[in-house]
mmCIF file of C-alpha atoms in Angstrom:
data_model
loop_
_atom_site.group_PDB
_atom_site.id
_atom_site.type_symbol
_atom_site.label_atom_id
_atom_site.label_comp_id
_atom_site.label_asym_id
_atom_site.label_seq_id
_atom_site.Cartn_x
_atom_site.Cartn_y
_atom_site.Cartn_z
ATOM 1 C CA UNK A 15 -85.506 15.113 -67.102
ATOM 2 C CA UNK A 16 -82.424 15.742 -64.963
ATOM 3 C CA UNK A 17 -82.431 19.412 -66.021
ATOM 4 C CA UNK A 18 -86.051 19.825 -64.934
ATOM 5 C CA UNK A 19 -85.366 18.131 -61.601
ATOM 6 C CA UNK A 20 -82.400 20.446 -61.038
ATOM 7 C CA UNK A 21 -84.503 23.487 -61.907
ATOM 8 C CA UNK A 22 -87.278 22.330 -59.582
ATOM 9 C CA UNK A 23 -84.808 21.921 -56.718
ATOM 10 C CA UNK A 24 -83.214 25.282 -57.478
ATOM 11 C CA UNK A 25 -86.558 27.049 -57.482
ATOM 12 C CA UNK A 26 -87.525 25.308 -54.256
ATOM 13 C CA UNK A 27 -84.610 26.916 -52.405
ATOM 14 C CA UNK A 28 -84.996 30.344 -53.988
ATOM 15 C CA UNK A 29 -87.696 32.186 -52.086
ATOM 16 C CA UNK A 30 -90.228 34.340 -53.833
ATOM 17 C CA UNK A 31 -90.668 37.921 -52.789
ATOM 18 C CA UNK A 32 -93.757 39.647 -54.123
ATOM 19 C CA UNK A 33 -92.935 43.328 -54.216
ATOM 20 C CA UNK A 34 -94.908 44.872 -57.052
ATOM 21 C CA UNK A 35 -93.265 48.284 -57.056
ATOM 22 C CA UNK A 36 -89.779 49.087 -58.318
ATOM 23 C CA UNK A 37 -87.256 49.418 -55.539
ATOM 24 C CA UNK A 38 -84.326 51.777 -55.350
ATOM 25 C CA UNK A 39 -81.292 51.409 -53.181
ATOM 26 C CA UNK A 40 -78.760 54.187 -52.813
ATOM 27 C CA UNK A 41 -75.411 53.283 -51.274
ATOM 28 C CA UNK A 42 -71.846 54.582 -51.503
ATOM 29 C CA UNK A 43 -69.634 52.731 -53.942
ATOM 30 C CA UNK A 44 -66.269 51.350 -52.908
ATOM 31 C CA UNK A 45 -64.838 53.756 -55.501
ATOM 32 C CA UNK A 46 -66.378 56.743 -53.686
ATOM 33 C CA UNK A 47 -69.258 57.266 -56.114
ATOM 34 C CA UNK A 48 -72.948 57.148 -55.158
ATOM 35 C CA UNK A 49 -74.710 54.037 -56.481
ATOM 36 C CA UNK A 50 -78.422 53.927 -57.266
ATOM 37 C CA UNK A 51 -80.157 50.679 -58.185
ATOM 38 C CA UNK A 52 -82.504 52.687 -60.424
ATOM 39 C CA UNK A 53 -79.521 53.340 -62.732
ATOM 40 C CA UNK A 54 -79.628 49.650 -63.679
ATOM 41 C CA UNK A 55 -83.207 49.641 -65.041
ATOM 42 C CA UNK A 56 -83.480 47.595 -68.213
ATOM 43 C CA UNK A 57 -81.168 44.855 -66.934
ATOM 44 C CA UNK A 58 -81.556 41.961 -64.543
ATOM 45 C CA UNK A 59 -79.638 42.735 -61.357
ATOM 46 C CA UNK A 60 -78.027 40.098 -59.176
ATOM 47 C CA UNK A 61 -77.709 41.948 -55.872
ATOM 48 C CA UNK A 62 -75.321 39.921 -53.715
ATOM 49 C CA UNK A 63 -74.958 40.867 -50.038
ATOM 50 C CA UNK A 64 -71.668 39.602 -48.633
ATOM 51 C CA UNK A 65 -68.764 40.223 -46.220
ATOM 52 C CA UNK A 66 -65.003 39.717 -46.463
ATOM 53 C CA UNK A 67 -64.962 37.582 -43.271
ATOM 54 C CA UNK A 68 -67.626 35.195 -44.621
ATOM 55 C CA UNK A 69 -66.080 32.016 -46.082
ATOM 56 C CA UNK A 70 -69.063 31.040 -48.283
ATOM 57 C CA UNK A 71 -69.255 34.652 -49.530
ATOM 58 C CA UNK A 72 -65.613 34.620 -50.596
ATOM 59 C CA UNK A 73 -66.012 31.175 -52.198
ATOM 60 C CA UNK A 74 -68.874 32.371 -54.422
ATOM 61 C CA UNK A 75 -67.016 35.468 -55.713
ATOM 62 C CA UNK A 76 -65.587 33.655 -58.794
ATOM 63 C CA UNK A 77 -69.102 32.429 -59.696
ATOM 64 C CA UNK A 78 -70.508 35.956 -59.460
ATOM 65 C CA UNK A 79 -67.576 37.299 -61.479
ATOM 66 C CA UNK A 80 -68.127 34.649 -64.179
ATOM 67 C CA UNK A 81 -71.843 35.454 -64.425
ATOM 68 C CA UNK A 82 -71.154 39.187 -64.584
ATOM 69 C CA UNK A 83 -68.490 38.817 -67.283
ATOM 70 C CA UNK A 84 -70.870 36.791 -69.434
ATOM 71 C CA UNK A 85 -73.835 39.163 -69.077
ATOM 72 C CA UNK A 86 -72.665 42.695 -68.198
ATOM 73 C CA UNK A 87 -72.698 43.973 -71.771
ATOM 74 C CA UNK A 88 -76.007 42.293 -72.550
ATOM 75 C CA UNK A 89 -78.842 41.781 -70.117
ATOM 76 C CA UNK A 90 -77.694 41.389 -66.498
ATOM 77 C CA UNK A 91 -75.200 42.719 -63.962
ATOM 78 C CA UNK A 92 -73.914 41.730 -60.556
ATOM 79 C CA UNK A 93 -73.793 44.324 -57.788
ATOM 80 C CA UNK A 94 -71.912 43.335 -54.647
ATOM 81 C CA UNK A 95 -73.254 44.853 -51.422
ATOM 82 C CA UNK A 96 -70.564 44.619 -48.747
ATOM 83 C CA UNK A 97 -72.327 44.218 -45.407
ATOM 84 C CA UNK A 98 -69.794 44.878 -42.660
ATOM 85 C CA UNK A 99 -68.000 47.690 -40.882
ATOM 86 C CA UNK A 100 -64.827 48.016 -42.945
ATOM 87 C CA UNK A 101 -62.856 51.002 -44.162
ATOM 88 C CA UNK A 102 -63.174 51.985 -47.803
ATOM 89 C CA UNK A 103 -59.408 51.475 -48.222
ATOM 90 C CA UNK A 104 -59.479 47.954 -46.763
ATOM 91 C CA UNK A 105 -62.459 47.019 -48.927
ATOM 92 C CA UNK A 106 -60.809 48.462 -52.049
ATOM 93 C CA UNK A 107 -57.733 46.337 -51.334
ATOM 94 C CA UNK A 108 -59.849 43.218 -50.832
ATOM 95 C CA UNK A 109 -61.793 43.845 -54.066
ATOM 96 C CA UNK A 110 -58.527 44.315 -55.971
ATOM 97 C CA UNK A 111 -56.911 41.161 -54.523
ATOM 98 C CA UNK A 112 -60.057 39.117 -55.194
ATOM 99 C CA UNK A 113 -60.212 40.285 -58.820
ATOM 100 C CA UNK A 114 -63.760 41.629 -58.540
ATOM 101 C CA UNK A 115 -64.628 43.749 -61.577
ATOM 102 C CA UNK A 116 -68.341 44.250 -60.920
ATOM 103 C CA UNK A 117 -69.696 47.191 -58.916
ATOM 104 C CA UNK A 118 -69.251 46.915 -55.144
ATOM 105 C CA UNK A 119 -71.147 49.163 -52.738
ATOM 106 C CA UNK A 120 -70.958 49.548 -48.954
ATOM 107 C CA UNK A 121 -73.864 48.945 -46.548
ATOM 108 C CA UNK A 122 -71.867 49.086 -43.271
ATOM 109 C CA UNK A 123 -73.763 46.211 -41.560
ATOM 110 C CA UNK A 124 -76.948 48.258 -41.221
ATOM 111 C CA UNK A 125 -80.455 47.565 -42.543
ATOM 112 C CA UNK A 126 -80.636 48.335 -46.249
ATOM 113 C CA UNK A 127 -83.667 50.506 -47.057
ATOM 114 C CA UNK A 128 -85.668 48.912 -49.868
ATOM 115 C CA UNK A 129 -84.621 45.330 -49.099
ATOM 116 C CA UNK A 130 -86.148 42.770 -46.738
ATOM 117 C CA UNK A 131 -84.353 42.225 -43.439
ATOM 118 C CA UNK A 132 -81.294 40.038 -43.911
ATOM 119 C CA UNK A 133 -81.180 36.644 -42.229
ATOM 120 C CA UNK A 134 -77.533 36.002 -43.041
ATOM 121 C CA UNK A 135 -74.810 36.349 -45.629
ATOM 122 C CA UNK A 136 -74.392 35.635 -48.383
ATOM 123 C CA UNK A 137 -77.863 36.651 -49.508
ATOM 124 C CA UNK A 138 -78.653 37.194 -53.171
ATOM 125 C CA UNK A 139 -81.604 39.163 -54.500
ATOM 126 C CA UNK A 140 -82.735 38.998 -58.132
ATOM 127 C CA UNK A 141 -84.173 42.286 -59.385
ATOM 128 C CA UNK A 142 -86.109 42.395 -62.676
ATOM 129 C CA UNK A 143 -85.336 44.873 -65.474
ATOM 130 C CA UNK A 144 -88.345 46.860 -64.210
ATOM 131 C CA UNK A 145 -86.733 47.169 -60.776
ATOM 132 C CA UNK A 146 -88.997 44.715 -58.952
ATOM 133 C CA UNK A 147 -87.600 42.308 -56.390
ATOM 134 C CA UNK A 148 -88.290 38.845 -57.843
ATOM 135 C CA UNK A 149 -86.371 36.316 -55.723
ATOM 136 C CA UNK A 150 -84.084 36.010 -52.739
ATOM 137 C CA UNK A 151 -81.668 33.271 -51.750
ATOM 138 C CA UNK A 152 -79.673 32.788 -48.559
ATOM 139 C CA UNK A 153 -76.400 30.937 -49.110
ATOM 140 C CA UNK A 154 -73.787 30.710 -51.852
ATOM 141 C CA UNK A 155 -74.886 30.818 -55.490
ATOM 142 C CA UNK A 156 -73.366 29.601 -58.750
ATOM 143 C CA UNK A 157 -73.271 31.243 -62.166
ATOM 144 C CA UNK A 158 -75.256 28.315 -63.608
ATOM 145 C CA UNK A 159 -77.873 28.568 -60.857
ATOM 146 C CA UNK A 160 -78.349 32.294 -61.432
ATOM 147 C CA UNK A 161 -78.627 31.664 -65.173
ATOM 148 C CA UNK A 162 -81.316 28.999 -64.676
ATOM 149 C CA UNK A 163 -83.294 31.185 -62.319
ATOM 150 C CA UNK A 164 -83.268 34.256 -64.553
ATOM 151 C CA UNK A 165 -84.190 32.134 -67.575
ATOM 152 C CA UNK A 166 -87.092 30.694 -65.595
ATOM 153 C CA UNK A 167 -88.241 34.166 -64.525
ATOM 154 C CA UNK A 168 -88.119 35.247 -68.164
ATOM 155 C CA UNK A 169 -90.003 32.156 -69.227
ATOM 156 C CA UNK A 170 -87.168 31.122 -71.548
ATOM 157 C CA UNK A 171 -85.909 28.062 -69.703
ATOM 158 C CA UNK A 172 -84.988 25.258 -72.073
ATOM 159 C CA UNK A 173 -85.901 21.717 -71.138
ATOM 160 C CA UNK A 174 -83.616 18.755 -71.438
#
Protein backbone atom coordinates (compact mmCIF):
# COMPACT_ATOMS: atom_id res chain seq x y z
CA UNK A 1 0.00 0.00 0.00
CA UNK A 2 2.75 2.44 0.98
CA UNK A 3 4.67 1.57 -2.21
CA UNK A 4 1.63 2.35 -4.36
CA UNK A 5 1.04 5.64 -2.55
CA UNK A 6 4.68 6.59 -3.09
CA UNK A 7 4.46 5.69 -6.77
CA UNK A 8 1.25 7.69 -7.15
CA UNK A 9 2.88 10.74 -5.57
CA UNK A 10 6.00 10.30 -7.70
CA UNK A 11 3.98 10.08 -10.89
CA UNK A 12 1.95 13.11 -9.86
CA UNK A 13 5.07 15.30 -9.81
CA UNK A 14 6.59 13.87 -12.98
CA UNK A 15 4.98 15.61 -15.92
CA UNK A 16 4.04 13.75 -19.05
CA UNK A 17 5.32 14.93 -22.37
CA UNK A 18 3.64 13.41 -25.40
CA UNK A 19 6.18 13.58 -28.19
CA UNK A 20 5.53 10.66 -30.51
CA UNK A 21 8.64 10.98 -32.65
CA UNK A 22 12.18 10.08 -31.62
CA UNK A 23 14.23 13.09 -30.66
CA UNK A 24 17.90 13.67 -31.25
CA UNK A 25 20.11 16.08 -29.42
CA UNK A 26 23.63 16.82 -30.58
CA UNK A 27 25.92 18.61 -28.13
CA UNK A 28 29.66 18.78 -27.49
CA UNK A 29 30.91 16.46 -24.78
CA UNK A 30 33.02 17.72 -21.91
CA UNK A 31 35.72 15.40 -23.29
CA UNK A 32 35.67 17.21 -26.65
CA UNK A 33 33.70 14.56 -28.53
CA UNK A 34 30.36 15.17 -30.26
CA UNK A 35 27.44 13.54 -28.43
CA UNK A 36 24.26 12.41 -30.18
CA UNK A 37 21.25 11.17 -28.22
CA UNK A 38 20.45 8.84 -31.13
CA UNK A 39 23.59 6.85 -30.21
CA UNK A 40 21.78 5.71 -27.06
CA UNK A 41 18.82 4.02 -28.83
CA UNK A 42 17.91 0.74 -27.19
CA UNK A 43 18.42 2.08 -23.66
CA UNK A 44 16.40 4.28 -21.34
CA UNK A 45 18.11 7.66 -21.07
CA UNK A 46 17.97 9.84 -17.98
CA UNK A 47 18.81 13.25 -19.43
CA UNK A 48 19.65 15.51 -16.49
CA UNK A 49 20.04 19.25 -17.13
CA UNK A 50 22.11 20.88 -14.40
CA UNK A 51 24.67 23.58 -13.50
CA UNK A 52 27.70 23.65 -11.19
CA UNK A 53 26.34 26.72 -9.32
CA UNK A 54 23.01 25.01 -8.57
CA UNK A 55 22.92 23.54 -5.04
CA UNK A 56 20.10 21.03 -5.68
CA UNK A 57 21.84 19.95 -8.90
CA UNK A 58 25.08 19.22 -7.07
CA UNK A 59 23.20 17.42 -4.27
CA UNK A 60 21.56 15.01 -6.73
CA UNK A 61 24.83 14.05 -8.50
CA UNK A 62 25.49 11.02 -6.21
CA UNK A 63 21.94 9.74 -6.89
CA UNK A 64 22.44 10.03 -10.65
CA UNK A 65 25.85 8.36 -10.36
CA UNK A 66 24.35 5.49 -8.33
CA UNK A 67 21.56 4.95 -10.87
CA UNK A 68 24.02 5.04 -13.77
CA UNK A 69 26.42 2.58 -12.12
CA UNK A 70 23.59 0.12 -11.55
CA UNK A 71 22.16 0.33 -15.08
CA UNK A 72 24.82 1.49 -17.56
CA UNK A 73 25.80 -2.00 -18.69
CA UNK A 74 22.19 -3.16 -18.87
CA UNK A 75 19.24 -1.03 -19.84
CA UNK A 76 19.66 2.66 -18.93
CA UNK A 77 22.20 5.47 -18.85
CA UNK A 78 22.47 8.93 -17.35
CA UNK A 79 23.57 11.82 -19.55
CA UNK A 80 24.37 15.07 -17.76
CA UNK A 81 23.63 18.23 -19.74
CA UNK A 82 25.56 21.12 -18.21
CA UNK A 83 23.49 24.26 -18.74
CA UNK A 84 25.71 27.26 -18.05
CA UNK A 85 28.46 29.34 -19.61
CA UNK A 86 31.58 27.59 -18.31
CA UNK A 87 34.88 26.71 -19.92
CA UNK A 88 35.47 23.11 -20.93
CA UNK A 89 38.52 23.01 -18.62
CA UNK A 90 36.56 24.28 -15.60
CA UNK A 91 33.76 21.81 -16.26
CA UNK A 92 36.22 18.92 -16.70
CA UNK A 93 37.75 19.81 -13.32
CA UNK A 94 34.33 19.95 -11.67
CA UNK A 95 33.30 16.59 -13.17
CA UNK A 96 36.55 15.02 -11.96
CA UNK A 97 36.24 16.45 -8.42
CA UNK A 98 32.58 15.39 -8.21
CA UNK A 99 33.40 11.83 -9.30
CA UNK A 100 30.98 11.85 -12.22
CA UNK A 101 31.59 8.86 -14.49
CA UNK A 102 28.56 9.20 -16.77
CA UNK A 103 28.64 11.22 -20.00
CA UNK A 104 28.49 15.00 -19.54
CA UNK A 105 27.71 17.33 -22.44
CA UNK A 106 27.67 21.13 -22.68
CA UNK A 107 24.61 23.23 -23.60
CA UNK A 108 26.07 26.68 -22.74
CA UNK A 109 22.83 28.06 -21.18
CA UNK A 110 21.06 28.21 -24.54
CA UNK A 111 17.82 26.54 -25.68
CA UNK A 112 18.44 22.88 -26.44
CA UNK A 113 16.98 21.91 -29.82
CA UNK A 114 14.76 18.85 -29.43
CA UNK A 115 13.81 19.53 -25.80
CA UNK A 116 10.98 21.61 -24.34
CA UNK A 117 11.92 25.03 -22.98
CA UNK A 118 13.53 24.72 -19.56
CA UNK A 119 11.77 26.23 -16.56
CA UNK A 120 14.69 25.72 -14.19
CA UNK A 121 17.48 23.41 -13.14
CA UNK A 122 17.78 20.68 -12.31
CA UNK A 123 15.40 19.29 -14.91
CA UNK A 124 15.37 15.61 -15.77
CA UNK A 125 13.93 14.12 -18.95
CA UNK A 126 13.25 10.39 -19.36
CA UNK A 127 13.77 9.19 -22.93
CA UNK A 128 12.49 5.74 -23.98
CA UNK A 129 14.68 3.16 -25.75
CA UNK A 130 12.93 4.24 -28.97
CA UNK A 131 14.11 7.82 -28.44
CA UNK A 132 10.76 9.30 -27.43
CA UNK A 133 10.51 11.85 -24.65
CA UNK A 134 8.35 10.17 -21.99
CA UNK A 135 8.54 12.32 -18.84
CA UNK A 136 10.05 15.48 -17.44
CA UNK A 137 10.68 16.55 -13.87
CA UNK A 138 11.83 19.88 -12.46
CA UNK A 139 13.80 19.53 -9.23
CA UNK A 140 16.23 17.03 -7.73
CA UNK A 141 15.71 13.32 -8.37
CA UNK A 142 16.76 10.15 -6.55
CA UNK A 143 18.01 6.85 -7.93
CA UNK A 144 15.00 5.08 -6.37
CA UNK A 145 12.58 7.59 -7.89
CA UNK A 146 14.07 7.17 -11.36
CA UNK A 147 13.91 3.39 -10.95
CA UNK A 148 10.22 3.50 -9.97
CA UNK A 149 9.35 5.78 -12.86
CA UNK A 150 11.12 3.72 -15.51
CA UNK A 151 9.59 0.52 -14.12
CA UNK A 152 6.17 2.15 -14.31
CA UNK A 153 6.78 3.29 -17.90
CA UNK A 154 7.80 -0.27 -18.77
CA UNK A 155 4.76 -1.65 -17.02
CA UNK A 156 6.94 -3.76 -14.72
CA UNK A 157 6.32 -1.96 -11.44
CA UNK A 158 5.98 -4.38 -8.54
CA UNK A 159 3.34 -3.71 -5.93
CA UNK A 160 3.88 -3.95 -2.22
